[in-house]
Short mmCIF file of C-alpha atoms in Angstrom, two decimals:
data_model
loop_
_atom_site.label_atom_id
_atom_site.label_comp_id
_atom_site.label_asym_id
_atom_site.label_seq_id
_atom_site.Cartn_x
_atom_site.Cartn_y
_atom_site.Cartn_z
CA UNK U 15 9.15 43.60 -13.13
CA UNK U 16 9.10 43.60 -17.34
CA UNK U 17 12.45 45.56 -18.00
CA UNK U 18 13.66 42.16 -16.10
CA UNK U 19 11.38 39.61 -17.59
CA UNK U 20 13.36 40.62 -20.71
CA UNK U 21 16.75 40.48 -19.20
CA UNK U 22 16.03 37.25 -17.79
CA UNK U 23 14.69 36.10 -21.13
CA UNK U 24 17.83 36.69 -22.80
CA UNK U 25 19.95 35.27 -20.30
CA UNK U 26 18.01 31.77 -20.87
CA UNK U 27 18.35 32.95 -24.46
CA UNK U 28 22.28 32.85 -24.63
CA UNK U 29 23.31 30.46 -23.78
CA UNK U 30 20.96 28.11 -25.96
CA UNK U 31 22.63 30.37 -29.57
CA UNK U 32 25.63 29.71 -28.33
CA UNK U 33 25.12 25.83 -27.83
CA UNK U 34 23.17 25.62 -30.93
CA UNK U 35 26.72 27.32 -32.46
CA UNK U 36 28.81 25.11 -30.59
CA UNK U 37 26.70 22.39 -31.65
CA UNK U 38 27.06 23.58 -35.34
CA UNK U 39 30.65 23.44 -34.79
CA UNK U 40 31.09 20.65 -33.26
CA UNK U 41 29.71 18.41 -36.84
CA UNK U 42 31.06 20.83 -39.41
CA UNK U 43 34.50 20.60 -37.77
CA UNK U 44 36.37 17.46 -39.36
CA UNK U 45 34.64 18.90 -42.79
CA UNK U 46 36.53 22.14 -41.91
CA UNK U 47 39.63 20.48 -41.00
CA UNK U 48 39.65 18.05 -43.79
CA UNK U 49 39.10 21.35 -46.56
CA UNK U 50 42.18 23.21 -45.09
CA UNK U 51 44.67 19.98 -45.15
CA UNK U 52 43.84 19.92 -48.60
CA UNK U 53 43.36 24.05 -49.00
CA UNK U 54 47.38 23.05 -47.21
CA UNK U 55 48.69 20.47 -49.99
CA UNK U 56 46.97 22.52 -53.18
CA UNK U 57 49.81 25.59 -50.97
CA UNK U 58 52.71 23.14 -51.03
CA UNK U 59 52.10 22.04 -54.44
CA UNK U 60 52.11 25.75 -55.48
CA UNK U 61 55.69 26.11 -54.06
CA UNK U 62 56.65 23.57 -55.22
CA UNK U 63 55.68 24.30 -58.68
CA UNK U 64 56.30 27.99 -58.80
CA UNK U 65 53.64 30.82 -59.98
CA UNK U 66 54.35 33.68 -62.85
CA UNK U 67 57.46 35.06 -64.00
CA UNK U 68 59.25 35.62 -60.67
CA UNK U 69 59.46 31.99 -60.56
CA UNK U 70 60.51 31.57 -63.72
CA UNK U 71 63.11 33.68 -63.10
CA UNK U 72 64.56 32.12 -60.37
CA UNK U 73 64.36 28.29 -61.61
CA UNK U 74 66.24 30.12 -64.74
CA UNK U 75 68.99 31.24 -62.51
CA UNK U 76 69.28 28.49 -59.99
CA UNK U 77 69.72 25.97 -63.24
CA UNK U 78 72.23 28.32 -64.89
CA UNK U 79 74.01 28.82 -61.51
CA UNK U 80 74.24 25.50 -60.21
CA UNK U 81 75.29 24.02 -63.56
CA UNK U 82 78.36 26.30 -64.48
CA UNK U 83 79.17 26.06 -59.97
CA UNK U 84 79.65 22.19 -60.90
CA UNK U 85 81.42 22.62 -64.09
CA UNK U 86 83.65 25.04 -62.87
CA UNK U 87 84.48 22.41 -59.32
CA UNK U 88 84.39 19.67 -62.38
CA UNK U 89 88.00 21.57 -64.20
CA UNK U 90 89.43 21.99 -61.14
CA UNK U 91 89.08 18.31 -59.96
CA UNK U 92 89.83 17.14 -63.20
CA UNK U 93 93.15 19.04 -62.99
CA UNK U 94 94.12 17.78 -59.68
CA UNK U 95 93.18 14.08 -59.85
CA UNK U 96 94.43 13.88 -63.19
CA UNK U 97 98.19 15.69 -62.98
CA UNK U 98 99.62 12.43 -61.76
CA UNK U 99 98.71 9.83 -64.42
CA UNK U 100 99.88 12.88 -67.46
CA UNK U 101 102.87 13.49 -66.18
CA UNK U 102 103.48 9.62 -65.67
CA UNK U 103 102.41 9.02 -69.25
CA UNK U 104 105.02 11.79 -70.02
CA UNK U 105 102.59 14.37 -70.68
CA UNK U 106 101.97 18.28 -69.18
CA UNK U 107 100.23 17.87 -66.15
CA UNK U 108 97.65 20.54 -67.84
CA UNK U 109 96.95 18.43 -71.35
CA UNK U 110 93.73 17.15 -70.20
CA UNK U 111 92.50 19.93 -67.62
CA UNK U 112 92.84 22.23 -71.19
CA UNK U 113 91.20 19.97 -73.80
CA UNK U 114 88.22 19.32 -70.70
CA UNK U 115 88.50 23.32 -70.29
CA UNK U 116 87.96 23.95 -74.01
CA UNK U 117 85.09 21.34 -74.58
CA UNK U 118 83.19 23.02 -71.11
CA UNK U 119 83.52 26.22 -73.63
CA UNK U 120 82.47 24.40 -76.69
CA UNK U 121 78.96 23.38 -73.90
CA UNK U 122 78.29 26.81 -72.28
CA UNK U 123 78.41 28.15 -75.46
CA UNK U 124 75.72 25.66 -76.61
CA UNK U 125 74.47 26.39 -73.36
CA UNK U 126 73.65 30.44 -73.90
CA UNK U 127 72.42 29.48 -77.94
CA UNK U 128 70.67 27.00 -77.40
CA UNK U 129 68.36 28.59 -74.51
CA UNK U 130 67.29 31.63 -76.96
CA UNK U 131 65.27 29.10 -78.80
CA UNK U 132 61.77 28.35 -79.58
CA UNK U 133 59.86 24.83 -78.37
CA UNK U 134 58.86 24.77 -81.15
CA UNK U 135 62.54 25.13 -82.92
CA UNK U 136 62.84 21.97 -80.89
CA UNK U 137 60.22 20.25 -81.51
CA UNK U 138 61.11 20.64 -85.64
CA UNK U 139 64.66 18.67 -84.81
CA UNK U 140 63.13 15.69 -83.34
CA UNK U 141 63.46 12.99 -86.36
CA UNK U 142 66.82 14.80 -87.19
CA UNK U 143 68.05 14.27 -83.78
CA UNK U 144 66.87 10.57 -84.16
CA UNK U 145 68.40 9.68 -86.97
CA UNK U 146 71.43 11.73 -86.02
CA UNK U 147 71.41 9.89 -83.05
CA UNK U 148 71.40 6.50 -84.49
CA UNK U 149 74.10 7.28 -87.33
CA UNK U 150 76.49 7.79 -84.25
CA UNK U 151 75.97 4.80 -82.51
CA UNK U 152 76.27 2.57 -85.91
CA UNK U 153 79.63 4.31 -86.20
CA UNK U 154 81.04 3.02 -83.46
CA UNK U 155 80.70 -0.69 -85.29
CA UNK U 156 82.68 0.78 -88.13
CA UNK U 157 86.38 1.57 -88.55
CA UNK U 158 86.23 3.94 -86.93
CA UNK U 159 85.01 2.71 -83.99
CA UNK U 160 87.48 2.06 -80.60
CA UNK U 161 86.61 0.13 -77.45
CA UNK U 162 87.77 1.77 -74.32
CA UNK U 163 87.66 -0.31 -70.68
CA UNK U 164 86.59 -3.22 -72.92
CA UNK U 165 83.19 -0.87 -74.13
CA UNK U 166 82.80 0.08 -78.01
CA UNK U 167 81.31 3.33 -77.57
CA UNK U 168 83.59 5.58 -79.15
CA UNK U 169 84.42 7.04 -82.55
CA UNK U 170 87.62 8.98 -83.82
CA UNK U 171 86.82 11.61 -85.59
CA UNK U 172 89.41 12.83 -88.71
CA UNK U 173 91.73 15.31 -86.57
CA UNK U 174 92.70 13.22 -83.70
CA UNK U 175 89.08 14.26 -82.08
CA UNK U 176 87.12 11.42 -79.81
CA UNK U 177 83.61 11.80 -79.74
CA UNK U 178 80.99 9.49 -77.76
CA UNK U 179 77.72 8.52 -79.38
CA UNK U 180 75.85 7.67 -76.98
CA UNK U 181 76.12 10.85 -75.01
CA UNK U 182 74.38 12.53 -78.04
CA UNK U 183 71.79 9.62 -77.77
CA UNK U 184 70.99 10.54 -74.79
CA UNK U 185 69.48 14.17 -75.60
CA UNK U 186 68.37 13.01 -78.56
CA UNK U 187 66.30 9.84 -77.11
CA UNK U 188 64.70 12.49 -75.20
CA UNK U 189 63.83 15.39 -78.21
CA UNK U 190 62.25 12.42 -79.94
CA UNK U 191 60.26 10.52 -77.63
CA UNK U 192 58.73 13.43 -76.42
CA UNK U 193 57.64 14.61 -80.17
CA UNK U 194 56.78 11.37 -80.61
CA UNK U 195 54.29 11.10 -77.14
CA UNK U 196 53.14 15.35 -77.63
CA UNK U 197 51.69 13.95 -80.97
CA UNK U 198 49.63 11.34 -79.71
CA UNK U 199 48.79 13.25 -76.55
CA UNK U 200 44.57 12.40 -77.07
CA UNK U 201 45.89 8.47 -77.41
CA UNK U 202 48.29 8.52 -74.45
CA UNK U 203 45.06 6.74 -72.11
CA UNK U 204 45.99 3.41 -74.31
CA UNK U 205 49.39 1.27 -72.95
CA UNK U 206 49.77 0.79 -76.92
CA UNK U 207 50.31 4.67 -77.92
CA UNK U 208 52.90 4.77 -74.93
CA UNK U 209 54.52 1.70 -75.42
CA UNK U 210 54.50 0.71 -79.83
CA UNK U 211 55.79 4.22 -80.52
CA UNK U 212 58.09 4.62 -77.99
CA UNK U 213 59.82 1.76 -75.99
CA UNK U 214 60.14 -0.68 -79.08
CA UNK U 215 61.92 1.56 -81.64
CA UNK U 216 63.96 3.22 -78.09
CA UNK U 217 65.40 -0.58 -77.48
CA UNK U 218 66.00 -1.28 -81.04
CA UNK U 219 67.09 1.94 -82.58
CA UNK U 220 69.15 3.46 -78.85
CA UNK U 221 69.32 0.94 -76.41
CA UNK U 222 70.19 -1.85 -78.75
CA UNK U 223 73.38 -0.45 -80.60
CA UNK U 224 74.66 0.72 -76.89
CA UNK U 225 74.51 -3.02 -75.41
CA UNK U 226 75.90 -4.04 -78.86
CA UNK U 227 79.41 -2.12 -77.47
CA UNK U 228 79.10 -3.71 -74.16
CA UNK U 229 78.24 -0.68 -72.48
CA UNK U 230 75.86 -2.07 -70.21
CA UNK U 231 76.12 1.22 -67.83
CA UNK U 232 75.03 3.86 -70.41
CA UNK U 233 71.96 1.39 -71.25
CA UNK U 234 70.50 1.95 -67.96
CA UNK U 235 70.24 5.55 -67.87
CA UNK U 236 69.03 5.80 -71.51
CA UNK U 237 66.16 3.16 -70.39
CA UNK U 238 65.80 5.14 -67.55
CA UNK U 239 65.07 8.16 -69.93
CA UNK U 240 62.34 5.84 -71.11
CA UNK U 241 61.14 5.84 -68.11
CA UNK U 242 61.20 9.31 -67.43
CA UNK U 243 59.68 9.94 -70.60
CA UNK U 244 56.42 7.82 -69.87
CA UNK U 245 56.03 8.84 -66.24
CA UNK U 246 55.65 13.11 -67.40
CA UNK U 247 53.05 12.12 -70.37
CA UNK U 248 51.12 9.99 -67.67
CA UNK U 249 51.33 7.03 -68.00
CA UNK U 250 49.69 4.11 -66.33
CA UNK U 251 52.12 3.07 -62.62
CA UNK U 252 51.35 -0.82 -63.71
CA UNK U 253 53.11 0.02 -66.99
CA UNK U 254 56.31 0.75 -64.76
CA UNK U 255 55.85 -2.45 -62.45
CA UNK U 256 56.04 -4.61 -66.17
CA UNK U 257 58.56 -2.05 -67.50
CA UNK U 258 60.64 -2.67 -64.35
CA UNK U 259 60.15 -6.43 -64.38
CA UNK U 260 61.00 -6.64 -68.20
CA UNK U 261 63.95 -4.51 -67.77
CA UNK U 262 65.68 -6.42 -64.26
CA UNK U 263 65.41 -9.66 -65.71
CA UNK U 264 67.64 -8.41 -69.12
CA UNK U 265 69.86 -6.83 -66.74
CA UNK U 266 70.24 -10.85 -64.89
CA UNK U 267 70.11 -11.98 -68.48
CA UNK U 268 73.41 -9.76 -69.05
CA UNK U 269 75.15 -9.89 -66.09
CA UNK U 270 75.21 -13.81 -65.93
CA UNK U 271 76.41 -14.50 -69.32
CA UNK U 272 79.14 -11.70 -68.42
CA UNK U 273 81.95 -13.21 -65.90
CA UNK U 274 83.47 -9.78 -65.92
CA UNK U 275 79.96 -8.05 -64.72
CA UNK U 276 78.72 -11.53 -62.57
CA UNK U 277 82.49 -10.89 -60.88
CA UNK U 278 81.82 -7.21 -59.82
CA UNK U 279 78.60 -8.26 -58.72
CA UNK U 280 79.76 -10.67 -56.76
CA UNK U 281 82.66 -8.59 -55.08
CA UNK U 282 79.85 -5.94 -54.06
CA UNK U 283 77.96 -8.99 -52.23
CA UNK U 284 80.94 -9.48 -50.70
CA UNK U 285 82.16 -5.99 -49.31
CA UNK U 286 85.35 -7.87 -48.54
CA UNK U 287 88.57 -5.49 -49.14
CA UNK U 288 91.04 -7.58 -47.33
CA UNK U 289 92.88 -7.85 -50.85
CA UNK U 290 92.32 -4.42 -53.62
CA UNK U 291 94.10 -6.14 -56.60
CA UNK U 292 91.68 -7.55 -58.18
CA UNK U 293 87.82 -6.57 -59.53
CA UNK U 294 87.13 -4.71 -56.20
CA UNK U 295 90.50 -2.15 -56.63
CA UNK U 296 88.52 0.42 -57.56
CA UNK U 297 85.38 0.37 -55.58
CA UNK U 298 87.71 0.06 -52.07
CA UNK U 299 90.15 2.28 -52.86
CA UNK U 300 87.72 5.27 -53.95
CA UNK U 301 86.01 3.97 -50.88
CA UNK U 302 89.67 4.43 -48.24
CA UNK U 303 89.63 7.85 -50.44
CA UNK U 304 86.36 9.18 -48.94
CA UNK U 305 87.18 7.62 -45.42
CA UNK U 306 90.89 8.94 -45.09
CA UNK U 307 89.11 12.63 -46.34
CA UNK U 308 87.57 12.66 -42.84
CA UNK U 309 85.49 16.15 -41.94
CA UNK U 310 87.84 18.95 -43.81
CA UNK U 311 89.66 16.45 -46.29
CA UNK U 312 93.73 16.12 -46.84
CA UNK U 313 93.73 19.24 -48.77
CA UNK U 314 93.35 20.65 -52.43
CA UNK U 315 96.05 17.97 -55.27
CA UNK U 316 97.47 15.57 -51.87
CA UNK U 317 94.84 12.64 -52.56
CA UNK U 318 96.87 9.82 -52.15
CA UNK U 319 94.37 7.67 -54.32
CA UNK U 320 94.82 9.38 -57.15
CA UNK U 321 98.68 7.74 -57.31
CA UNK U 322 97.41 4.69 -59.64
CA UNK U 323 95.20 3.16 -56.68
CA UNK U 324 91.95 4.17 -58.13
CA UNK U 325 91.96 4.07 -61.99
CA UNK U 326 91.13 6.68 -64.37
CA UNK U 327 90.31 8.99 -60.75
CA UNK U 328 89.49 12.06 -63.11
CA UNK U 329 86.64 10.12 -65.17
CA UNK U 330 83.92 7.91 -63.31
CA UNK U 331 85.70 7.62 -59.13
CA UNK U 332 86.39 11.20 -60.18
CA UNK U 333 83.82 12.06 -56.30
CA UNK U 334 86.19 10.07 -54.45
CA UNK U 335 88.97 11.96 -55.04
CA UNK U 336 86.92 14.88 -54.04
CA UNK U 337 85.71 13.32 -51.18
CA UNK U 338 89.45 12.60 -50.06
CA UNK U 339 90.61 16.23 -51.01
CA UNK U 340 87.89 18.21 -50.14
CA UNK U 341 86.69 16.04 -47.76
CA UNK U 342 82.96 15.54 -45.65
CA UNK U 343 81.84 18.95 -46.44
CA UNK U 344 83.50 19.06 -50.36
CA UNK U 345 80.94 16.27 -50.65
CA UNK U 346 78.10 18.28 -49.53
CA UNK U 347 78.79 20.70 -51.79
CA UNK U 348 78.33 19.18 -54.54
CA UNK U 349 75.36 17.07 -53.29
CA UNK U 350 73.35 20.50 -51.91
CA UNK U 351 74.54 22.28 -55.74
CA UNK U 352 72.31 18.35 -57.26
CA UNK U 353 70.11 19.12 -55.16
CA UNK U 354 69.17 22.81 -55.78
CA UNK U 355 69.27 22.22 -59.01
CA UNK U 356 66.62 19.29 -58.99
CA UNK U 357 64.18 21.96 -56.67
CA UNK U 358 65.00 24.44 -59.74
CA UNK U 359 64.33 21.25 -62.69
CA UNK U 360 61.10 20.18 -60.70
CA UNK U 361 60.10 23.85 -60.57
CA UNK U 362 60.29 24.40 -64.51
CA UNK U 363 58.75 21.14 -64.92
CA UNK U 364 55.79 21.35 -63.57
CA UNK U 365 54.95 24.28 -64.58
CA UNK U 366 55.36 23.90 -68.13
CA UNK U 367 51.53 24.09 -70.41
CA UNK U 368 53.02 21.75 -72.92
CA UNK U 369 53.32 18.46 -73.07
CA UNK U 370 56.08 19.07 -75.84
CA UNK U 371 58.22 21.03 -73.02
CA UNK U 372 56.96 18.36 -70.04
CA UNK U 373 58.65 15.37 -71.62
CA UNK U 374 61.63 17.79 -72.61
CA UNK U 375 62.74 18.67 -70.20
CA UNK U 376 61.32 15.57 -67.65
CA UNK U 377 63.25 13.77 -69.20
CA UNK U 378 66.20 15.55 -69.59
CA UNK U 379 65.92 16.08 -65.40
CA UNK U 380 65.38 12.42 -65.10
CA UNK U 381 68.91 11.68 -67.08
CA UNK U 382 71.00 14.45 -65.29
CA UNK U 383 69.94 14.47 -61.81
CA UNK U 384 69.55 9.98 -62.29
CA UNK U 385 73.00 10.07 -63.55
CA UNK U 386 74.83 11.95 -60.67
CA UNK U 387 72.53 9.95 -57.79
CA UNK U 388 73.63 5.99 -59.43
CA UNK U 389 77.43 7.93 -60.09
CA UNK U 390 77.55 8.74 -56.34
CA UNK U 391 76.17 4.88 -55.41
CA UNK U 392 78.79 3.41 -56.97
CA UNK U 393 81.12 5.12 -55.37
CA UNK U 394 80.10 4.83 -52.33
CA UNK U 395 79.06 1.71 -52.68
CA UNK U 396 75.40 1.45 -52.34
CA UNK U 397 75.31 -0.19 -55.55
CA UNK U 398 77.94 -2.25 -57.74
CA UNK U 399 80.68 -0.29 -59.79
CA UNK U 400 78.54 0.70 -63.45
CA UNK U 401 80.57 2.92 -65.63
CA UNK U 402 78.82 5.95 -66.27
CA UNK U 403 80.75 9.28 -64.99
CA UNK U 404 79.39 12.28 -63.24
CA UNK U 405 77.48 14.72 -64.70
CA UNK U 406 79.42 18.23 -65.12
CA UNK U 407 82.21 16.14 -62.63
CA UNK U 408 83.45 13.77 -64.57
CA UNK U 409 85.88 14.22 -67.46
CA UNK U 410 84.66 13.53 -70.84
CA UNK U 411 84.67 16.10 -73.34
CA UNK U 412 81.48 14.73 -74.82
CA UNK U 413 79.61 14.25 -72.06
CA UNK U 414 80.55 17.82 -70.51
CA UNK U 415 78.99 19.03 -73.62
CA UNK U 416 76.35 17.14 -74.32
CA UNK U 417 75.07 18.14 -70.57
CA UNK U 418 75.89 21.58 -70.63
CA UNK U 419 74.00 21.82 -74.06
CA UNK U 420 70.82 20.04 -72.38
CA UNK U 421 70.90 22.44 -69.74
CA UNK U 422 70.61 25.26 -72.35
CA UNK U 423 67.06 23.76 -73.01
CA UNK U 424 66.24 23.62 -69.88
CA UNK U 425 66.49 27.34 -69.01
CA UNK U 426 64.65 28.15 -72.57
CA UNK U 427 61.78 26.06 -70.62
CA UNK U 428 62.49 28.02 -67.41
CA UNK U 429 62.77 31.59 -69.07
CA UNK U 430 59.03 31.51 -70.47
CA UNK U 431 55.89 31.56 -67.58
CA UNK U 432 53.21 29.77 -67.94
CA UNK U 433 49.83 32.00 -67.07
CA UNK U 434 47.28 29.01 -69.02
CA UNK U 435 48.97 26.01 -67.86
CA UNK U 436 46.87 22.75 -67.51
CA UNK U 437 47.53 20.02 -65.42
CA UNK U 438 50.43 18.72 -65.57
CA UNK U 439 49.89 14.92 -66.00
CA UNK U 440 51.82 11.63 -64.19
CA UNK U 441 52.10 11.82 -60.22
CA UNK U 442 51.63 15.08 -60.03
CA UNK U 443 47.97 15.45 -62.01
CA UNK U 444 47.06 13.72 -59.77
CA UNK U 445 48.12 14.72 -56.44
CA UNK U 446 46.72 18.16 -57.41
CA UNK U 447 43.43 16.69 -59.19
CA UNK U 448 43.26 15.24 -55.53
CA UNK U 449 43.96 17.97 -53.58
CA UNK U 450 41.47 20.29 -56.02
CA UNK U 451 38.30 18.66 -55.95
CA UNK U 452 38.68 18.46 -51.97
CA UNK U 453 39.39 21.93 -52.11
CA UNK U 454 35.57 22.69 -54.48
#
């Protein structure tokens, strides 16, 4: 009887334990689920950011490989799209290709040299870089300056070599802005230490001369670079709202006072291509090129729109020629390479410990990826026509050389591993702080 009583007791007590434990699990389930979700968010951020030397090496080779692949495609498409106009101008069909190849060689050399420099070296060059940028921009308004397409944004150096100072100013702006904001790291919580030392001098010294040369497209890219630097410095989001409204008002004012810009805006809103002999000639024929390319394209070198239907097809509208000759597949390859480059740059920026390096690399990332997005959006009709080249691909020695040099800077940062990194600033920092606090 005793034995059976013991068994009976055990049978009655076991369900109570199960019920008790089940009740505990039921009460703790929401907290457990929330903790697991936050842990998954942290894991996701870690995967995006990457950790250790293995991730650093992967980002390095992704940046290098995508940049070189885009440059090689650009050289090929410059040869294809410029040959017809070169022959029409009684020049060799290889003249622009050879010239672009020389600048590509200079750019790759600068990239390899800069990839070996340390952040301290860059930081010492911040103010000299700004001074050089301002001097070159001001030389545009001297007898050395030259107007192209209604924009006074070129200088002709002794020997006949042309240089676009605004391309140098993009890299100089990124470097100087990173040095200034990093020096004020402890004061960045006050908006005055973000606006006064960066936005006001940058607008006057860099954006001002570019606007004075009537180059609104490049000025917009420079303003985008400034916004990117402030974002990676951890500027409050309301500051971007105010700055965005001011920038929009300025752009609208510049559009209203310029009949050419107003005509382009009206043409873009109309989206009519019944006649293609006016301001819509470039945009409409670009769309025709993309449409005629279909899935696989008409064949490399077989474009019909490059026969002076698209003016300067090897420059701002080279993406349309890619779509016509290589089809949708070719354009998707370009987008994929820029996507790979963007992912590698995000990983590199998020992994950085130094505020200076994070702002410098982040500004370059916003510049290259943002400019590529703007150019492709213009060609596909999502934005009105803006004179902005496609990085690595459009013809232009100054742009290609400086962009490859900027890639060298990114490679030098991707080479380092941030074992004891600080919490990143900006939106990523706030996301990581939220997930970390929830996990704890």
